[in-house]
Amino acid sequence: APLRRTLTYAIPVALGHARSGARVLVPFGRRRVTGFLVEPVLDGPGQGFEIKEAIEILDEEPALPGDLLKFLVESAGYYMHPLGEVMKAALPPGIDYSERKGILRRPKINEKTEKIATATPRAEPALPQLESRAPARARILAAICASSPMPIKDLRTVSPSYAPQVRRLAADGLIRIDQRAVSPRSFFDDAVPKDTPPALNPEQHVAVEALSEAVEAERYRGFLLHGVTGSGKTEVYLHAIETARRLGRGALVLVPEISLTPQLVTRYRARFGDDLAVVHSAMTDRQRFEQWQLVRQGRVRVAIGVRSAIFAPIPNLGIIVVDEEHDGSFKQERGFSYNARDLALLRAARCAAVAVLGSATPSLESFRNSHIKKLTLLELKKRATQNPLPTVQIIDLKSHRGGPAGQSLVSKPLYDALRETLSREEQAILFLNRRGFAPALLCTACGELLSCKGCSVSMTLHLRPELLICHYCGANRPVPEVCPSCRAGALQPVGTGTQKAERILGELFPDARVARLDRDVASGRAVEALLNRLRAGEIDILVGTQMVTKGHDFPRVTLVGVLAADVGLHMPDFRAGERTFQLLTQVAGRAGRAGIAGRAYI
């Protein structure tokens, strides 16, 4: 609940011992709700107060381990946010009890259980007589004796009609039927071949030595790993995490985009096997709960996820990695507002762990902190493969106003570079930081710009489905046939988004396979499938928004084009220049990563 203070309850002796971080069922006003024990109070709140009693202790093992609970309490104080909402952000959905109209609703997601059969001491002596009298029941009893305790569902292989036989065996006292929790299953279905760590170059070796020594010291240290694109930062992370695992400690890796997670997960599984949990919002509630359980029970020691993974209950945390630490998506804007990068430093400090902030374009505050020695600076100035960084050309559109076929989106130099790239059977990525078909719809008669009624900003035209969408609040409406203001003028799209760019590229290069990656197509496994197609060479030109700029490694991409690059400089944001530089640097770094020289056209 959004309260600015904690509440005091009494734990009756009959309920047993309760530990901090455990869930309890308590009366709250006229209803019963789930509470979390924060700390014990040995003396009451004073005379004149009635202390209500808890109804039930819901956890034997605390849902929030001690170190994580302290971290959440400190985070709530740091951000001046109600502790209950901070705890909610740290837990998987659907684990709370609630009450409506006097009916107690159990959690949507409980721990999975299964029925098991255990043979009693009377079972084996009774087998010979049972074999002559009821052979089907005897076969079931023999299977239970051989594998006691045995999941009852596994008896299907012994007899299709096992259920009445099991009930009879239980009634005769030959077996006992109980419930037990089912361990969460692995999130992964397919196997990943084990990889062999490549040899480190001198810069990587220095960075790995520094991080490994800090992990072995088991005290807090913060690092900024500043490495150019393609310098092998991930390999440095993998070596440092291996040191933590060797010492029996856990590791947490934060990435900015869900679209990066599948590629990164594959690489980490190739190194660490299935000692890995994945945490992000595109998973189902059941998947998130099961991954949380795996981490909480200590069955996996490495977790990878987006910003919410900062709250993963990893026991004995040894290292936290924040990859692309400059990225704005580490900031949570709704509800409990926090910056996962800053919380990573706080949590590492409280766990005596190492925090590593990695980026080719560090944020100005992290760069400043490295200069004043709050963070230790490690630098990777060369690409790990010795491939040179891409050559960058600035295309002044004042000198190239008209592109091929009368459109102005793709300049003549970029068009020629694309044609050359396709002729060599290489791939290209084009970055345009505007999704949709056109940023605005304008009336040719009265000049009215169709805008959002709630935000007073122009609504973006989208195709498939054809809608006007506000990119601020998400409101949408059908596209009118005529101007709703003057009722006469025709509506004309103004500007270009990724959908229109995809169409133009398809017209300019009819034989090329063109695809698009932005938030409109980024749903669940669709992103992973699209990136796998690019990696397999099934896409020639990929056009997209910021999602194409971050962390991807595609060996056959040799050309990067940034369309309308200066748009970002004019955003109403004091970081506009910094963010434009970061985006341009990141996307240019996608080119020429596998031995073929890369080029970037801005």
Coordinates of C-alpha atoms in Angstrom, one line a residue:
A1 CA 0.0 0.0 0.0
P2 CA 1.3 3.5 -0.7
L3 CA 1.9 4.3 3.0
R4 CA 4.8 6.5 4.1
R5 CA 5.3 4.4 7.2
T6 CA 5.3 0.8 8.4
L7 CA 2.6 -0.8 10.6
T8 CA 3.1 -2.8 13.8
Y9 CA 1.4 -6.2 14.2
A10 CA 1.8 -9.0 16.8
I11 CA 2.8 -12.5 15.7
P12 CA 0.9 -15.0 17.9
V13 CA 3.2 -17.7 19.4
A14 CA 0.9 -20.3 17.8
L15 CA 2.0 -19.2 14.4
G16 CA 5.6 -20.0 15.1
H17 CA 8.8 -18.0 14.3
A18 CA 8.6 -15.4 11.5
R19 CA 11.6 -14.0 9.8
S20 CA 12.1 -10.5 8.3
G21 CA 11.2 -10.5 4.6
A22 CA 8.5 -13.2 5.0
R23 CA 4.9 -12.7 3.8
V24 CA 2.2 -12.7 6.4
L25 CA -1.6 -12.5 6.1
V26 CA -2.8 -9.6 8.2
P27 CA -6.0 -7.6 8.9
F28 CA -5.9 -4.2 7.1
G29 CA -8.9 -2.1 7.8
R30 CA -11.9 -4.3 7.0
R31 CA -10.1 -6.7 4.8
R32 CA -7.2 -9.2 4.9
V33 CA -4.1 -8.5 2.8
T34 CA -0.5 -9.7 2.3
G35 CA 2.1 -7.9 4.4
F36 CA 5.9 -8.2 4.5
L37 CA 7.8 -8.3 7.8
V38 CA 10.4 -5.6 7.8
E39 CA 11.9 -5.7 11.2
P40 CA 11.1 -7.0 14.7
V41 CA 9.9 -4.6 17.4
L42 CA 10.5 -6.0 20.9
D43 CA 8.5 -3.4 22.7
G44 CA 5.0 -2.3 21.6
P45 CA 4.2 1.1 20.2
G46 CA 3.2 2.5 23.6
Q47 CA 0.1 2.6 25.7
G48 CA -3.3 3.4 24.1
F49 CA -2.7 1.4 21.0
E50 CA -4.3 -1.9 20.1
I51 CA -1.9 -4.1 18.2
K52 CA -3.7 -6.4 15.8
E53 CA -2.5 -10.0 15.3
A54 CA -1.3 -11.5 12.1
I55 CA -3.5 -14.3 10.8
E56 CA -1.0 -16.6 9.1
I57 CA 2.7 -16.7 8.2
L58 CA 2.8 -17.5 4.4
D59 CA 6.6 -18.2 4.0
E60 CA 9.0 -20.6 5.6
E61 CA 11.8 -19.0 3.6
P62 CA 11.5 -15.2 3.3
A63 CA 10.2 -14.0 -0.1
L64 CA 12.7 -11.1 0.3
P65 CA 16.1 -12.2 1.7
G66 CA 17.7 -10.1 4.3
D67 CA 20.2 -8.2 2.2
L68 CA 17.6 -7.5 -0.5
L69 CA 15.1 -6.3 2.1
K70 CA 17.6 -3.8 3.5
F71 CA 18.4 -2.6 0.0
L72 CA 14.7 -2.0 -0.7
V73 CA 14.2 -0.1 2.5
E74 CA 17.2 2.1 1.7
S75 CA 16.0 2.6 -1.9
A76 CA 12.6 3.7 -0.7
G77 CA 14.3 6.3 1.5
Y78 CA 16.7 7.4 -1.2
Y79 CA 13.9 8.0 -3.7
M80 CA 11.4 9.1 -1.0
H81 CA 8.8 6.5 -2.2
P82 CA 6.4 4.4 -0.2
L83 CA 8.1 1.1 0.8
G84 CA 5.1 -1.0 -0.1
E85 CA 5.3 0.1 -3.7
V86 CA 9.1 -0.4 -3.8
M87 CA 8.6 -4.0 -2.6
K88 CA 5.9 -4.6 -5.2
A89 CA 8.4 -3.5 -7.9
A90 CA 10.8 -6.1 -6.6
L91 CA 8.4 -9.1 -6.7
P92 CA 6.9 -11.1 -9.5
P93 CA 3.2 -10.4 -10.2
G94 CA 0.5 -12.5 -8.7
I95 CA 1.9 -13.6 -5.3
D96 CA -0.3 -11.6 -3.1
Y97 CA -3.4 -12.7 -1.2
S98 CA -6.3 -10.2 -1.3
E99 CA -9.9 -10.0 -0.1
R100 CA -13.0 -8.7 -1.8
K101 CA -16.5 -8.8 -0.3
G102 CA -15.3 -11.1 2.5
I103 CA -13.8 -13.7 0.1
L104 CA -10.1 -14.3 0.5
R105 CA -8.5 -14.7 -2.9
R106 CA -5.3 -16.8 -2.9
P107 CA -2.3 -15.7 -5.1
K108 CA -2.8 -16.1 -8.8
I109 CA 0.5 -17.9 -8.9
N110 CA 1.3 -20.3 -6.2
E111 CA 4.2 -22.7 -6.0
K112 CA 3.4 -25.7 -8.2
T113 CA 2.8 -28.9 -6.2
E114 CA 2.3 -32.5 -7.2
K115 CA 0.9 -35.5 -5.4
I116 CA 3.4 -38.2 -4.4
A117 CA 2.9 -41.7 -3.1
T118 CA 5.2 -43.1 -0.3
A119 CA 5.2 -46.8 0.6
T120 CA 4.4 -47.5 4.3
P121 CA 6.3 -50.3 6.3
R122 CA 3.4 -52.6 5.6
A123 CA 3.7 -52.3 1.8
E124 CA 6.5 -54.8 0.9
P125 CA 5.2 -57.7 3.2
A126 CA 1.8 -57.3 1.6
L127 CA 3.1 -57.6 -2.0
P128 CA 3.1 -61.5 -2.4
Q129 CA -0.5 -61.8 -1.2
L130 CA -1.6 -58.8 -3.4
E131 CA 0.0 -60.3 -6.5
S132 CA -2.3 -63.3 -6.4
R133 CA -5.4 -61.4 -5.4
A134 CA -5.1 -58.1 -7.4
P135 CA -2.2 -58.2 -9.8
A136 CA -2.8 -54.7 -11.3
R137 CA -2.8 -53.1 -7.9
A138 CA 0.3 -55.1 -7.0
R139 CA 2.2 -53.8 -10.0
I140 CA 1.4 -50.2 -8.9
L141 CA 2.5 -51.0 -5.3
A142 CA 5.7 -52.5 -6.6
A143 CA 6.5 -49.5 -8.6
I144 CA 5.9 -47.2 -5.6
C145 CA 8.1 -49.4 -3.4
A146 CA 10.9 -49.3 -6.0
S147 CA 10.8 -45.5 -6.3
S148 CA 9.3 -44.2 -3.0
P149 CA 8.3 -41.4 -2.9
M150 CA 7.0 -41.4 -6.4
P151 CA 4.9 -38.8 -8.3
I152 CA 1.5 -40.3 -8.8
K153 CA 1.2 -39.0 -12.3
D154 CA 4.2 -41.2 -13.2
L155 CA 2.1 -44.3 -12.5
R156 CA 0.4 -43.8 -15.9
T157 CA 3.2 -45.8 -17.4
V158 CA 2.4 -48.7 -15.1
S159 CA -1.3 -48.7 -15.6
P160 CA -3.7 -46.4 -17.5
S161 CA -6.3 -46.9 -14.8
Y162 CA -4.0 -46.2 -11.8
A163 CA -6.3 -43.6 -10.0
P164 CA -8.8 -46.0 -8.3
Q165 CA -6.0 -48.5 -7.5
V166 CA -4.0 -45.7 -5.7
R167 CA -7.0 -44.7 -3.7
R168 CA -7.5 -48.3 -2.6
L169 CA -3.9 -48.7 -1.6
A170 CA -4.1 -45.6 0.5
A171 CA -7.3 -46.8 2.1
D172 CA -5.6 -50.1 3.0
G173 CA -2.7 -48.2 4.6
L174 CA -0.1 -49.5 2.2
I175 CA 0.8 -46.1 0.8
R176 CA 0.7 -42.5 2.0
I177 CA -0.3 -39.7 -0.3
D178 CA 1.3 -36.2 0.2
Q179 CA 1.8 -33.0 -1.7
R180 CA 5.2 -31.6 -2.4
A181 CA 6.5 -28.5 -4.2
V182 CA 7.6 -28.9 -7.8
S183 CA 11.0 -27.3 -8.6
P184 CA 10.7 -24.6 -11.2
R185 CA 11.7 -25.9 -14.6
S186 CA 14.4 -24.3 -16.8
F187 CA 13.3 -21.5 -19.0
F188 CA 15.3 -22.9 -21.9
D189 CA 14.0 -25.6 -24.3
D190 CA 16.9 -25.9 -26.7
A191 CA 20.5 -26.7 -26.0
V192 CA 23.4 -24.3 -26.8
P193 CA 26.8 -25.7 -27.8
K194 CA 29.6 -24.9 -25.3
D195 CA 31.9 -22.2 -26.5
T196 CA 35.7 -21.9 -26.0
P197 CA 36.8 -18.5 -24.5
P198 CA 38.9 -16.6 -27.0
A199 CA 42.4 -15.4 -26.2
L200 CA 42.2 -11.9 -24.5
N201 CA 44.2 -9.0 -26.0
P202 CA 46.4 -7.0 -23.6
E203 CA 43.7 -4.4 -22.9
Q204 CA 41.1 -7.0 -22.1
H205 CA 43.6 -8.9 -19.9
V206 CA 44.3 -5.8 -17.8
A207 CA 40.5 -5.2 -17.3
V208 CA 39.8 -8.8 -16.4
E209 CA 42.7 -8.8 -13.9
A210 CA 41.4 -5.6 -12.2
L211 CA 37.8 -6.9 -12.0
S212 CA 38.8 -10.4 -10.8
E213 CA 41.0 -9.0 -8.1
A214 CA 38.1 -6.8 -6.9
V215 CA 35.7 -9.7 -6.9
E216 CA 38.2 -11.9 -4.9
A217 CA 38.6 -9.1 -2.3
E218 CA 34.9 -9.4 -1.5
R219 CA 34.4 -5.7 -0.9
Y220 CA 32.6 -3.0 -2.9
R221 CA 34.3 -1.3 -5.9
G222 CA 32.8 0.5 -8.8
F223 CA 34.3 0.4 -12.3
L224 CA 33.5 2.2 -15.5
L225 CA 34.5 0.0 -18.5
H226 CA 34.9 2.4 -21.4
G227 CA 35.4 0.4 -24.6
V228 CA 34.9 1.3 -28.2
T229 CA 32.2 -0.7 -30.1
G230 CA 33.5 -4.2 -30.8
S231 CA 36.2 -4.0 -28.2
G232 CA 35.1 -7.2 -26.4
K233 CA 33.4 -5.8 -23.3
T234 CA 31.1 -8.8 -23.1
E235 CA 34.1 -11.1 -22.9
V236 CA 35.5 -9.1 -20.0
Y237 CA 32.2 -9.4 -18.2
L238 CA 32.1 -13.2 -18.8
H239 CA 35.6 -13.6 -17.3
A240 CA 34.7 -11.5 -14.2
I241 CA 31.4 -13.4 -13.7
E242 CA 33.3 -16.7 -13.9
T243 CA 35.5 -15.5 -11.1
A244 CA 32.5 -14.8 -9.0
R245 CA 31.0 -18.2 -9.8
R246 CA 34.2 -20.0 -8.9
L247 CA 34.0 -18.3 -5.5
G248 CA 30.4 -19.4 -5.0
R249 CA 29.0 -16.0 -5.5
G250 CA 26.1 -14.8 -7.8
A251 CA 26.1 -12.4 -10.7
L252 CA 23.6 -10.0 -12.2
V253 CA 23.7 -8.5 -15.7
L254 CA 21.5 -5.6 -16.7
V255 CA 20.8 -4.7 -20.4
P256 CA 18.8 -1.8 -21.7
E257 CA 16.5 -3.5 -24.2
I258 CA 14.5 -6.7 -24.2
S259 CA 15.5 -7.1 -27.9
L260 CA 19.1 -7.6 -26.7
T261 CA 18.3 -10.3 -24.2
P262 CA 17.9 -13.3 -26.6
Q263 CA 21.3 -12.7 -28.2
L264 CA 23.0 -12.1 -24.9
V265 CA 21.3 -15.1 -23.2
T266 CA 22.6 -17.4 -26.0
R267 CA 26.2 -16.2 -25.5
Y268 CA 26.0 -16.5 -21.7
R269 CA 24.5 -20.0 -21.9
A270 CA 27.3 -21.1 -24.2
R271 CA 29.7 -20.1 -21.4
F272 CA 27.8 -21.0 -18.2
G273 CA 25.2 -23.6 -19.4
D274 CA 21.8 -23.3 -17.8
D275 CA 23.1 -21.7 -14.6
L276 CA 21.1 -18.7 -15.7
A277 CA 17.8 -16.9 -15.1
V278 CA 16.2 -14.4 -17.4
V279 CA 14.1 -11.5 -16.1
H280 CA 12.1 -9.1 -18.4
S281 CA 8.6 -7.9 -18.8
A282 CA 7.9 -9.7 -22.1
M283 CA 7.7 -13.0 -20.2
T284 CA 4.4 -14.4 -18.9
D285 CA 3.6 -14.1 -15.2
R286 CA 4.2 -17.8 -14.7
Q287 CA 7.6 -17.6 -16.4
R288 CA 8.6 -14.6 -14.3
F289 CA 7.5 -16.3 -11.1
E290 CA 9.5 -19.5 -12.0
Q291 CA 12.6 -17.6 -12.8
W292 CA 12.3 -15.6 -9.6
Q293 CA 11.9 -18.9 -7.7
L294 CA 15.1 -20.4 -9.4
V295 CA 17.1 -17.3 -8.3
R296 CA 15.6 -17.1 -4.8
Q297 CA 16.3 -20.8 -4.1
G298 CA 19.9 -20.4 -5.3
R299 CA 19.5 -23.0 -8.0
V300 CA 21.0 -20.6 -10.5
R301 CA 23.7 -18.0 -9.8
V302 CA 23.5 -15.7 -12.8
A303 CA 20.6 -13.5 -13.8
I304 CA 20.2 -11.4 -17.0
G305 CA 17.5 -8.9 -17.5
V306 CA 16.3 -5.4 -18.0
R307 CA 16.0 -2.7 -15.3
S308 CA 13.6 -4.6 -13.1
A309 CA 16.2 -7.4 -12.7
I310 CA 18.1 -5.1 -10.3
F311 CA 15.7 -6.6 -7.6
A312 CA 16.4 -10.2 -8.4
P313 CA 16.9 -12.1 -5.1
I314 CA 20.4 -13.5 -5.9
P315 CA 22.0 -15.0 -2.9
N316 CA 25.6 -13.9 -2.1
L317 CA 25.8 -11.4 -4.9
G318 CA 29.4 -10.9 -6.1
I319 CA 29.2 -8.8 -9.3
I320 CA 26.7 -6.5 -11.0
V321 CA 27.2 -5.6 -14.7
V322 CA 25.3 -2.7 -16.3
D323 CA 25.8 -2.9 -20.0
E324 CA 25.3 0.2 -22.1
E325 CA 25.0 2.1 -18.8
H326 CA 24.3 5.4 -20.5
D327 CA 21.0 4.2 -21.9
G328 CA 17.9 6.1 -20.8
S329 CA 15.8 2.9 -20.6
F330 CA 17.4 2.1 -17.3
K331 CA 15.2 4.8 -15.8
Q332 CA 11.7 3.6 -14.6
E333 CA 9.3 6.5 -15.3
R334 CA 6.0 5.1 -13.8
G335 CA 5.1 4.1 -10.3
F336 CA 8.3 3.7 -8.3
S337 CA 10.6 5.9 -10.4
Y338 CA 14.3 4.8 -10.2
N339 CA 17.4 4.5 -12.2
A340 CA 18.6 0.9 -12.3
R341 CA 22.2 2.0 -13.0
D342 CA 22.3 4.1 -9.7
L343 CA 20.6 1.3 -7.8
A344 CA 23.2 -1.2 -9.1
L345 CA 26.0 0.9 -7.4
L346 CA 23.9 1.1 -4.2
R347 CA 23.2 -2.6 -4.2
A348 CA 26.8 -3.6 -4.9
A349 CA 27.9 -1.4 -2.1
R350 CA 25.5 -3.0 0.4
C351 CA 26.5 -6.6 -0.8
A352 CA 30.2 -6.0 -0.8
A353 CA 30.1 -6.7 -4.5
V354 CA 31.7 -5.3 -7.6
A355 CA 29.7 -3.0 -9.9
V356 CA 30.8 -2.6 -13.6
L357 CA 29.2 0.1 -15.7
G358 CA 30.1 -0.6 -19.4
S359 CA 29.6 1.6 -22.5
A360 CA 31.3 2.8 -25.7
T361 CA 29.7 6.2 -24.9
P362 CA 29.5 6.6 -21.1
S363 CA 27.0 9.1 -19.6
L364 CA 28.6 12.4 -18.6
E365 CA 27.9 11.7 -14.9
S366 CA 29.6 8.3 -15.0
F367 CA 32.6 9.8 -16.9
R368 CA 32.8 12.5 -14.4
N369 CA 32.7 10.0 -11.5
S370 CA 35.6 8.2 -13.0
H371 CA 37.7 11.4 -13.1
I372 CA 37.0 12.1 -9.4
K373 CA 37.8 8.5 -8.5
K374 CA 34.3 7.5 -7.4
L375 CA 34.6 4.9 -10.2
T376 CA 37.8 3.2 -11.4
L377 CA 38.2 3.7 -15.2
L378 CA 39.1 0.8 -17.4
E379 CA 39.6 1.4 -21.1
L380 CA 39.5 -0.7 -24.2
K381 CA 40.6 1.5 -27.0
K382 CA 40.9 -1.1 -29.8
R383 CA 38.5 -3.6 -31.3
A384 CA 39.0 -7.1 -30.0
T385 CA 39.4 -8.6 -33.5
Q386 CA 41.9 -5.9 -34.6
N387 CA 39.4 -4.8 -37.2
P388 CA 39.5 -1.0 -37.7
L389 CA 36.6 1.1 -36.6
P390 CA 34.3 2.1 -39.6
T391 CA 35.1 5.1 -41.7
V392 CA 32.4 7.8 -41.1
Q393 CA 31.2 10.2 -43.8
I394 CA 29.0 13.3 -43.1
I395 CA 26.6 13.9 -45.9
D396 CA 25.5 17.5 -46.1
L397 CA 21.9 17.4 -47.4
K398 CA 22.2 21.0 -48.6
S399 CA 24.5 19.6 -51.3
H400 CA 22.3 16.5 -51.9
R401 CA 18.8 17.8 -51.7
G402 CA 17.2 15.3 -54.1
G403 CA 17.8 11.6 -53.8
P404 CA 17.2 8.9 -56.4
A405 CA 13.6 8.5 -57.8
G406 CA 12.6 12.0 -56.6
Q407 CA 12.6 11.3 -52.8
S408 CA 14.8 13.0 -50.3
L409 CA 15.2 10.4 -47.6
V410 CA 18.1 8.4 -49.1
S411 CA 20.8 10.7 -50.5
K412 CA 22.7 9.9 -53.7
P413 CA 26.0 8.9 -51.8
L414 CA 24.1 6.6 -49.5
Y415 CA 22.1 5.1 -52.4
D416 CA 25.4 4.3 -54.2
A417 CA 26.9 2.8 -51.1
L418 CA 23.8 0.6 -50.5
R419 CA 23.9 -0.6 -54.2
E420 CA 27.6 -1.4 -53.8
T421 CA 27.0 -3.2 -50.5
L422 CA 24.2 -5.3 -52.0
S423 CA 26.3 -6.2 -55.1
R424 CA 28.9 -7.7 -52.7
E425 CA 26.1 -9.7 -50.9
E426 CA 26.8 -7.8 -47.7
Q427 CA 24.2 -6.3 -45.3
A428 CA 23.2 -2.8 -44.3
I429 CA 21.5 -1.2 -41.3
L430 CA 19.7 2.1 -41.6
F431 CA 18.8 4.1 -38.5
L432 CA 15.8 6.5 -38.4
N433 CA 14.7 7.6 -34.9
R434 CA 11.0 8.0 -35.9
R435 CA 8.7 5.1 -35.8
G436 CA 5.4 5.0 -37.8
F437 CA 4.8 6.1 -41.4
A438 CA 4.8 9.9 -41.0
P439 CA 5.3 12.1 -37.8
A440 CA 2.3 14.3 -38.8
L441 CA -0.8 14.6 -40.9
L442 CA -1.5 18.0 -42.3
C443 CA -4.6 19.5 -44.0
T444 CA -3.7 20.9 -47.4
A445 CA -6.6 23.4 -47.3
C446 CA -6.7 25.0 -43.8
G447 CA -3.2 23.9 -42.6
E448 CA -4.6 22.1 -39.5
L449 CA -2.2 19.6 -37.9
L450 CA -4.0 16.6 -36.5
S451 CA -3.0 16.5 -32.8
C452 CA -3.7 14.6 -29.7
K453 CA -6.5 16.1 -27.6
G454 CA -4.8 15.2 -24.4
C455 CA -1.2 16.1 -25.2
S456 CA -1.5 18.8 -27.9
V457 CA 1.2 17.2 -30.0
S458 CA 0.9 15.9 -33.5
M459 CA -0.3 12.3 -33.9
T460 CA 1.9 10.0 -35.9
L461 CA 0.4 8.2 -38.9
H462 CA 0.8 4.4 -38.7
L463 CA 0.0 1.7 -41.3
R464 CA -0.9 -1.9 -40.6
P465 CA -3.2 -1.1 -38.9
E466 CA -3.9 2.4 -40.2
L467 CA -4.2 4.6 -37.2
L468 CA -3.2 7.9 -35.8
I469 CA -1.2 7.3 -32.6
C470 CA 0.1 9.7 -29.9
H471 CA 3.7 8.6 -29.0
Y472 CA 3.4 10.5 -25.7
C473 CA 0.2 9.0 -24.1
G474 CA -0.6 6.1 -26.5
A475 CA -4.0 7.4 -27.5
N476 CA -5.1 6.4 -31.0
R477 CA -7.9 7.1 -33.4
P478 CA -8.9 6.1 -37.0
V479 CA -7.5 8.2 -39.9
P480 CA -10.2 10.6 -41.1
E481 CA -11.0 10.8 -44.8
V482 CA -11.1 14.6 -44.7
C483 CA -9.8 17.3 -42.3
P484 CA -12.0 17.2 -39.2
S485 CA -11.5 20.9 -38.8
C486 CA -12.6 22.4 -42.2
R487 CA -14.4 19.3 -43.4
A488 CA -13.1 19.8 -46.9
G489 CA -9.3 19.6 -47.2
A490 CA -7.3 16.5 -48.0
L491 CA -4.9 15.2 -45.5
Q492 CA -1.2 14.8 -46.4
P493 CA 1.5 12.9 -44.5
V494 CA 4.4 15.2 -43.4
G495 CA 7.9 13.8 -42.7
T496 CA 9.1 10.2 -42.7
G497 CA 9.0 7.4 -40.2
T498 CA 10.4 3.8 -40.3
Q499 CA 7.3 2.4 -42.0
K500 CA 7.6 4.9 -44.9
A501 CA 11.4 4.4 -45.0
E502 CA 10.8 0.6 -45.4
R503 CA 8.4 1.3 -48.3
I504 CA 10.9 3.7 -50.0
L505 CA 13.8 1.3 -49.7
G506 CA 11.6 -1.5 -51.1
E507 CA 10.9 0.7 -54.2
L508 CA 14.6 1.7 -54.6
F509 CA 15.9 -1.8 -54.3
P510 CA 13.1 -4.1 -55.4
D511 CA 15.4 -7.2 -55.4
A512 CA 16.6 -6.6 -51.9
R513 CA 15.0 -8.1 -48.8
V514 CA 14.1 -5.2 -46.6
A515 CA 12.9 -5.5 -43.0
R516 CA 12.0 -3.1 -40.1
L517 CA 12.7 -3.2 -36.4
D518 CA 11.0 -0.8 -34.1
R519 CA 8.6 -0.9 -31.1
D520 CA 5.7 -1.6 -33.4
V521 CA 7.1 -5.0 -34.4
A522 CA 9.0 -5.7 -31.2
S523 CA 6.6 -8.1 -29.5
G524 CA 8.1 -11.1 -27.7
R525 CA 9.8 -13.6 -29.9
A526 CA 9.2 -11.5 -33.1
V527 CA 12.3 -9.5 -32.3
E528 CA 14.4 -12.6 -31.8
A529 CA 13.1 -14.2 -35.0
L530 CA 13.9 -11.0 -37.0
L531 CA 17.4 -10.7 -35.6
N532 CA 18.1 -14.4 -36.3
R533 CA 17.0 -13.8 -39.9
L534 CA 19.5 -10.9 -40.2
R535 CA 22.2 -13.1 -38.7
A536 CA 21.4 -15.9 -41.1
G537 CA 21.7 -13.6 -44.1
E538 CA 17.9 -13.6 -44.9
I539 CA 17.7 -9.8 -44.7
D540 CA 19.7 -7.4 -46.9
I541 CA 18.6 -4.1 -45.4
L542 CA 17.3 -3.5 -41.9
V543 CA 15.8 -0.2 -41.1
G544 CA 14.8 0.7 -37.5
T545 CA 14.8 3.0 -34.5
Q546 CA 17.1 2.9 -31.5
M547 CA 16.6 -0.9 -31.2
V548 CA 19.0 -1.4 -34.1
T549 CA 21.8 0.6 -32.4
K550 CA 22.5 -1.4 -29.2
G551 CA 24.8 -4.3 -28.6
H552 CA 24.0 -6.3 -31.7
D553 CA 26.8 -8.2 -33.5
F554 CA 26.2 -9.0 -37.1
P555 CA 29.3 -10.2 -39.0
R556 CA 28.0 -9.4 -42.5
V557 CA 26.8 -5.8 -41.8
T558 CA 29.4 -3.5 -43.4
L559 CA 27.3 -0.4 -44.1
V560 CA 25.4 1.8 -41.6
G561 CA 23.3 4.8 -42.7
V562 CA 21.8 7.3 -40.3
L563 CA 18.8 9.1 -41.9
A564 CA 17.9 12.6 -40.7
A565 CA 20.6 12.5 -38.2
D566 CA 20.2 16.0 -36.8
V567 CA 16.6 15.5 -35.8
G568 CA 17.8 14.3 -32.3
L569 CA 19.7 17.5 -31.7
H570 CA 16.5 19.5 -31.6
M571 CA 14.6 17.4 -29.1
P572 CA 13.3 19.3 -26.0
D573 CA 15.8 17.7 -23.8
F574 CA 18.9 19.1 -22.1
R575 CA 20.7 15.9 -23.0
A576 CA 19.8 16.1 -26.7
G577 CA 23.4 16.6 -27.9
E578 CA 24.8 13.9 -25.6
R579 CA 22.2 11.4 -26.6
T580 CA 22.6 12.1 -30.3
F581 CA 26.3 11.5 -30.0
Q582 CA 25.8 8.3 -28.2
L583 CA 23.3 7.0 -30.7
L584 CA 25.4 7.9 -33.7
T585 CA 28.5 6.3 -32.2
Q586 CA 26.6 3.1 -31.2
V587 CA 24.9 2.6 -34.6
A588 CA 28.1 3.3 -36.5
G589 CA 29.8 0.6 -34.4
R590 CA 27.5 -2.1 -35.9
A591 CA 29.5 -1.9 -39.2
G592 CA 32.6 -3.9 -40.0
R593 CA 32.8 -6.2 -37.0
A594 CA 34.1 -9.4 -38.7
G595 CA 37.1 -8.6 -40.8
I596 CA 35.4 -6.6 -43.6
A597 CA 35.9 -2.9 -43.5
G598 CA 32.8 -1.0 -42.4
R599 CA 31.4 2.4 -43.5
A600 CA 28.9 4.8 -41.8
Y601 CA 27.1 7.6 -43.6
I602 CA 25.5 10.2 -41.5

